[in-house]
Amino acid sequence: MQPGESDKTTLDISVIVPLYNEEESLVPLYESIVKSVGGLGLEYEIVFVDDGSKDSTFAMARDLSERDPHLRVIKFRKNYGQTPAMAAGIDHARGRVLITMDGDLQNDPGDIPLFLEKMDEGYDIVVGWRFNRQDKLITRKIPSQIANWLIGKVTGVPIKDNGCSLKAFRANVIKGVPLYSEMHRFIPAMTSLTGARIAEIKVRHHARKFGESKYGLSRIYKVLLDLLTIKTIVSFASRPLLWFAILAIPAALLSVTLLLTSLFGLFSDVGRFSVPIAGTGVLFGALAFFLLMGGAVGELIYKTGDLKLGQLSSLTARFLTRKEGSVSANHNNVQQTEQLD
């Protein structure tokens, strides 16, 4: 990336950081980011997204933004989670290259130049690999290793560390990708559909200095459900009828089996069970029918429609820059946020 390429509305780099109760790490994090990107000779911005913190995280970020025109702050009215916070930052970012990272100082902002160097080789996405991860073995490292193996097998995108938040994206690749639940970790798999070039580099990882992790084993079930969604998207995005037909086949076979069992039961000693068996068979038959109808509707939407999921920046309550002060980024956004509270 060469300096001086940006215009009035587009910058070279946007560094996006979701924050939740990070008052102790906020200032050293901000200083580390400025130190890392400030000397690169590129036009940059830092986008802090306060995910409904209950401490003074937002107030501190606001004060920093009033002194530094490079810093922009987004505030959620309540805690929505890491992925919506990241999505809001991506939606509002103005850089051609977007860097995402955690706000707990475990990711090292000093690694950002390594991502930019790799992007210069022509890659669209560069993923960080915490090869010497400083987390608990049982609750963090082992589940992560299993999840990464499973994600690679299901999606066909062999990333060693999908959960590492330190990533770099070309804006024209990541903007518009629908993010919800825990989907941020599946961005490489989703963008692989468009032929995005993906690389992975080793990054430093530090032990957490302040507080405790906001995420634990409780989100594993979300990841598994999201993985099923991603498998559907990756394998059957252009063939929804085929996917629903695959799901309908077992239900249809079970329905036929139960109905035949019920029919033969009329002429045997188990005739008294024929009615409930037949009823169950009808239910499975109905399930198969509705699955096929769902596939047909999905096929129709894909062939004739332009389905776009809502932008998660609608969760934004306030959007701050030094010039704007405490101003809502969009009046509709504020109204939608109030409805979500």
CSV table of C-alpha atoms in Angstrom, one decimal, residues 3-202:
chain,number,residue,atom,x,y,z
A,3,PRO,CA,0.8,6.6,1.0
A,4,GLY,CA,-1.2,9.4,-0.4
A,5,GLU,CA,-3.7,7.2,-2.2
A,6,SER,CA,-6.7,8.3,-0.2
A,7,ASP,CA,-9.2,11.0,-1.1
A,8,LYS,CA,-11.6,13.0,1.1
A,9,THR,CA,-13.9,10.2,1.8
A,10,THR,CA,-11.7,7.2,1.6
A,11,LEU,CA,-8.7,6.5,3.9
A,12,ASP,CA,-5.9,4.0,3.6
A,13,ILE,CA,-6.6,2.1,6.9
A,14,SER,CA,-9.4,1.7,9.4
A,15,VAL,CA,-8.7,-0.1,12.6
A,16,ILE,CA,-11.9,-1.4,14.1
A,17,VAL,CA,-12.1,-2.4,17.8
A,18,PRO,CA,-15.2,-3.7,19.6
A,19,LEU,CA,-15.1,-2.8,23.3
A,20,TYR,CA,-17.0,-4.1,26.3
A,21,ASN,CA,-16.0,-3.0,29.8
A,22,GLU,CA,-12.4,-2.3,28.8
A,23,GLU,CA,-11.8,0.9,30.8
A,24,GLU,CA,-8.5,-0.4,32.1
A,25,SER,CA,-7.0,-1.4,28.7
A,26,LEU,CA,-8.5,1.4,26.6
A,27,VAL,CA,-5.8,4.0,26.9
A,28,PRO,CA,-2.8,1.7,26.4
A,29,LEU,CA,-4.7,0.1,23.5
A,30,TYR,CA,-5.3,3.4,21.9
A,31,GLU,CA,-1.7,4.5,22.4
A,32,SER,CA,-0.4,1.2,20.9
A,33,ILE,CA,-2.6,1.5,17.8
A,34,VAL,CA,-1.5,5.1,17.2
A,35,LYS,CA,2.2,4.1,17.7
A,36,SER,CA,1.8,1.2,15.2
A,37,VAL,CA,-0.1,3.0,12.4
A,38,GLY,CA,0.8,6.6,13.0
A,39,GLY,CA,4.3,6.3,11.6
A,40,LEU,CA,3.4,4.4,8.4
A,41,GLY,CA,2.7,7.5,6.4
A,42,LEU,CA,-0.8,6.4,5.6
A,43,GLU,CA,-4.1,8.1,6.2
A,44,TYR,CA,-5.9,6.2,8.9
A,45,GLU,CA,-8.7,6.1,11.4
A,46,ILE,CA,-9.5,4.2,14.5
A,47,VAL,CA,-13.1,3.1,15.1
A,48,PHE,CA,-14.0,2.1,18.6
A,49,VAL,CA,-17.3,0.4,19.0
A,50,ASP,CA,-18.6,0.4,22.6
A,51,ASP,CA,-20.8,-2.6,22.9
A,52,GLY,CA,-23.0,-1.3,25.7
A,53,SER,CA,-20.3,-1.2,28.4
A,54,LYS,CA,-21.4,-0.7,32.0
A,55,ASP,CA,-18.1,1.0,33.1
A,56,SER,CA,-16.5,4.2,31.8
A,57,THR,CA,-15.3,2.7,28.5
A,58,PHE,CA,-17.5,5.0,26.4
A,59,ALA,CA,-16.8,8.1,28.4
A,60,MET,CA,-13.0,7.5,28.1
A,61,ALA,CA,-13.3,6.8,24.3
A,62,ARG,CA,-15.4,9.9,23.8
A,63,ASP,CA,-12.7,12.0,25.6
A,64,LEU,CA,-10.0,10.6,23.4
A,65,SER,CA,-12.0,11.3,20.3
A,66,GLU,CA,-12.4,14.9,21.2
A,67,ARG,CA,-8.6,15.3,21.2
A,68,ASP,CA,-7.8,13.1,18.2
A,69,PRO,CA,-9.5,13.5,14.8
A,70,HIS,CA,-8.4,10.1,13.8
A,71,LEU,CA,-10.6,8.4,16.4
A,72,ARG,CA,-14.3,7.8,15.8
A,73,VAL,CA,-16.5,6.2,18.4
A,74,ILE,CA,-19.7,4.2,18.0
A,75,LYS,CA,-21.9,3.5,21.0
A,76,PHE,CA,-24.6,0.7,21.4
A,77,ARG,CA,-27.4,1.3,23.9
A,78,LYS,CA,-26.9,-2.2,25.3
A,79,ASN,CA,-24.7,-5.2,24.9
A,80,TYR,CA,-25.3,-7.0,21.5
A,81,GLY,CA,-22.2,-9.0,21.2
A,82,GLN,CA,-18.9,-9.0,19.4
A,83,THR,CA,-20.1,-9.7,15.9
A,84,PRO,CA,-22.8,-6.9,15.8
A,85,ALA,CA,-20.2,-4.5,17.2
A,86,MET,CA,-17.6,-5.6,14.6
A,87,ALA,CA,-20.3,-5.3,11.8
A,88,ALA,CA,-21.2,-1.7,12.9
A,89,GLY,CA,-17.6,-0.7,12.8
A,90,ILE,CA,-17.2,-2.3,9.3
A,91,ASP,CA,-20.3,-0.5,8.0
A,92,HIS,CA,-19.0,2.9,9.2
A,93,ALA,CA,-15.3,2.4,8.3
A,94,ARG,CA,-13.9,4.6,5.5
A,95,GLY,CA,-10.6,2.8,4.9
A,96,ARG,CA,-9.7,0.7,1.9
A,97,VAL,CA,-8.2,-1.8,4.2
A,98,LEU,CA,-10.0,-2.7,7.4
A,99,ILE,CA,-8.1,-4.1,10.4
A,100,THR,CA,-10.2,-5.7,13.2
A,101,MET,CA,-8.9,-6.6,16.6
A,102,ASP,CA,-9.9,-7.2,20.2
A,103,GLY,CA,-9.9,-4.5,22.8
A,104,ASP,CA,-8.3,-6.5,25.7
A,105,LEU,CA,-4.6,-6.0,24.7
A,106,GLN,CA,-4.2,-9.7,23.9
A,107,ASN,CA,-3.9,-8.8,20.2
A,108,ASP,CA,-0.8,-6.7,19.5
A,109,PRO,CA,-1.3,-3.6,17.4
A,110,GLY,CA,2.4,-3.8,16.6
A,111,ASP,CA,1.5,-6.6,14.2
A,112,ILE,CA,-0.7,-4.4,12.0
A,113,PRO,CA,2.2,-3.5,9.5
A,114,LEU,CA,2.7,-7.3,8.9
A,115,PHE,CA,-0.9,-7.5,7.7
A,116,LEU,CA,-0.5,-4.5,5.4
A,117,GLU,CA,2.7,-6.1,3.9
A,118,LYS,CA,0.8,-9.3,3.2
A,119,MET,CA,-2.0,-7.4,1.6
A,120,ASP,CA,0.4,-5.8,-0.7
A,121,GLU,CA,1.1,-9.3,-2.1
A,122,GLY,CA,-2.4,-9.3,-3.5
A,123,TYR,CA,-4.4,-11.0,-0.8
A,124,ASP,CA,-8.0,-9.9,0.0
A,125,ILE,CA,-8.1,-11.2,3.6
A,126,VAL,CA,-5.2,-11.8,6.0
A,127,VAL,CA,-6.0,-13.8,9.1
A,128,GLY,CA,-3.9,-13.8,12.3
A,129,TRP,CA,-2.7,-17.1,13.8
A,130,ARG,CA,-2.1,-17.0,17.5
A,131,PHE,CA,0.6,-19.7,17.3
A,132,ASN,CA,1.7,-19.2,20.9
A,133,ARG,CA,-1.8,-18.5,22.4
A,134,GLN,CA,-1.8,-17.2,26.0
A,135,ASP,CA,-5.2,-18.6,27.1
A,136,LYS,CA,-6.5,-21.3,29.4
A,137,LEU,CA,-5.9,-24.8,28.0
A,138,ILE,CA,-9.2,-26.5,28.9
A,139,THR,CA,-11.7,-23.7,28.4
A,140,ARG,CA,-10.2,-21.8,25.5
A,141,LYS,CA,-7.3,-23.5,23.6
A,142,ILE,CA,-8.7,-27.1,23.3
A,143,PRO,CA,-12.2,-26.0,22.2
A,144,SER,CA,-10.7,-23.6,19.8
A,145,GLN,CA,-8.5,-26.3,18.2
A,146,ILE,CA,-11.5,-28.6,17.8
A,147,ALA,CA,-13.6,-25.8,16.4
A,148,ASN,CA,-11.0,-24.8,13.9
A,149,TRP,CA,-10.5,-28.4,12.7
A,150,LEU,CA,-14.3,-28.8,12.3
A,151,ILE,CA,-14.7,-25.4,10.5
A,152,GLY,CA,-12.0,-26.4,8.1
A,153,LYS,CA,-13.5,-29.7,7.3
A,154,VAL,CA,-17.0,-28.4,6.9
A,155,THR,CA,-16.2,-25.2,4.9
A,156,GLY,CA,-13.1,-26.4,3.0
A,157,VAL,CA,-11.2,-23.3,4.1
A,158,PRO,CA,-8.3,-24.6,6.2
A,159,ILE,CA,-7.7,-21.7,8.6
A,160,LYS,CA,-5.7,-22.5,11.7
A,161,ASP,CA,-7.2,-19.8,13.9
A,162,ASN,CA,-10.7,-18.7,12.8
A,163,GLY,CA,-11.3,-17.2,16.3
A,164,CYS,CA,-8.5,-14.7,16.1
A,165,SER,CA,-10.0,-11.2,15.8
A,166,LEU,CA,-6.8,-9.7,14.4
A,167,LYS,CA,-7.6,-9.8,10.7
A,168,ALA,CA,-7.2,-7.5,7.6
A,169,PHE,CA,-9.8,-7.2,4.9
A,170,ARG,CA,-10.1,-5.2,1.7
A,171,ALA,CA,-13.2,-3.0,2.2
A,172,ASN,CA,-14.7,-4.0,-1.1
A,173,VAL,CA,-14.6,-7.7,0.0
A,174,ILE,CA,-15.9,-7.4,3.5
A,175,LYS,CA,-18.5,-4.6,3.2
A,176,GLY,CA,-21.9,-6.1,2.5
A,177,VAL,CA,-21.2,-9.5,4.1
A,178,PRO,CA,-24.0,-10.2,6.5
A,179,LEU,CA,-22.7,-10.7,10.1
A,180,TYR,CA,-24.8,-11.8,13.0
A,181,SER,CA,-24.6,-14.3,15.9
A,182,GLU,CA,-20.9,-15.5,15.9
A,183,MET,CA,-20.5,-15.1,12.2
A,184,HIS,CA,-17.3,-12.9,12.3
A,185,ARG,CA,-15.2,-16.1,12.6
A,186,PHE,CA,-16.6,-17.5,9.4
A,187,ILE,CA,-15.8,-14.5,7.2
A,188,PRO,CA,-13.0,-16.3,5.3
A,189,ALA,CA,-15.4,-19.2,4.5
A,190,MET,CA,-18.1,-16.8,3.4
A,191,THR,CA,-15.9,-14.7,1.2
A,192,SER,CA,-14.3,-17.8,-0.4
A,193,LEU,CA,-17.6,-18.0,-2.3
A,194,THR,CA,-16.5,-14.9,-4.3
A,195,GLY,CA,-13.0,-16.2,-4.9
A,196,ALA,CA,-11.3,-14.0,-2.3
A,197,ARG,CA,-7.6,-14.7,-1.8
A,198,ILE,CA,-6.9,-15.6,1.8
A,199,ALA,CA,-3.6,-15.7,3.7
A,200,GLU,CA,-2.7,-16.5,7.3
A,201,ILE,CA,0.3,-15.1,9.3
A,202,LYS,CA,1.7,-15.7,12.7
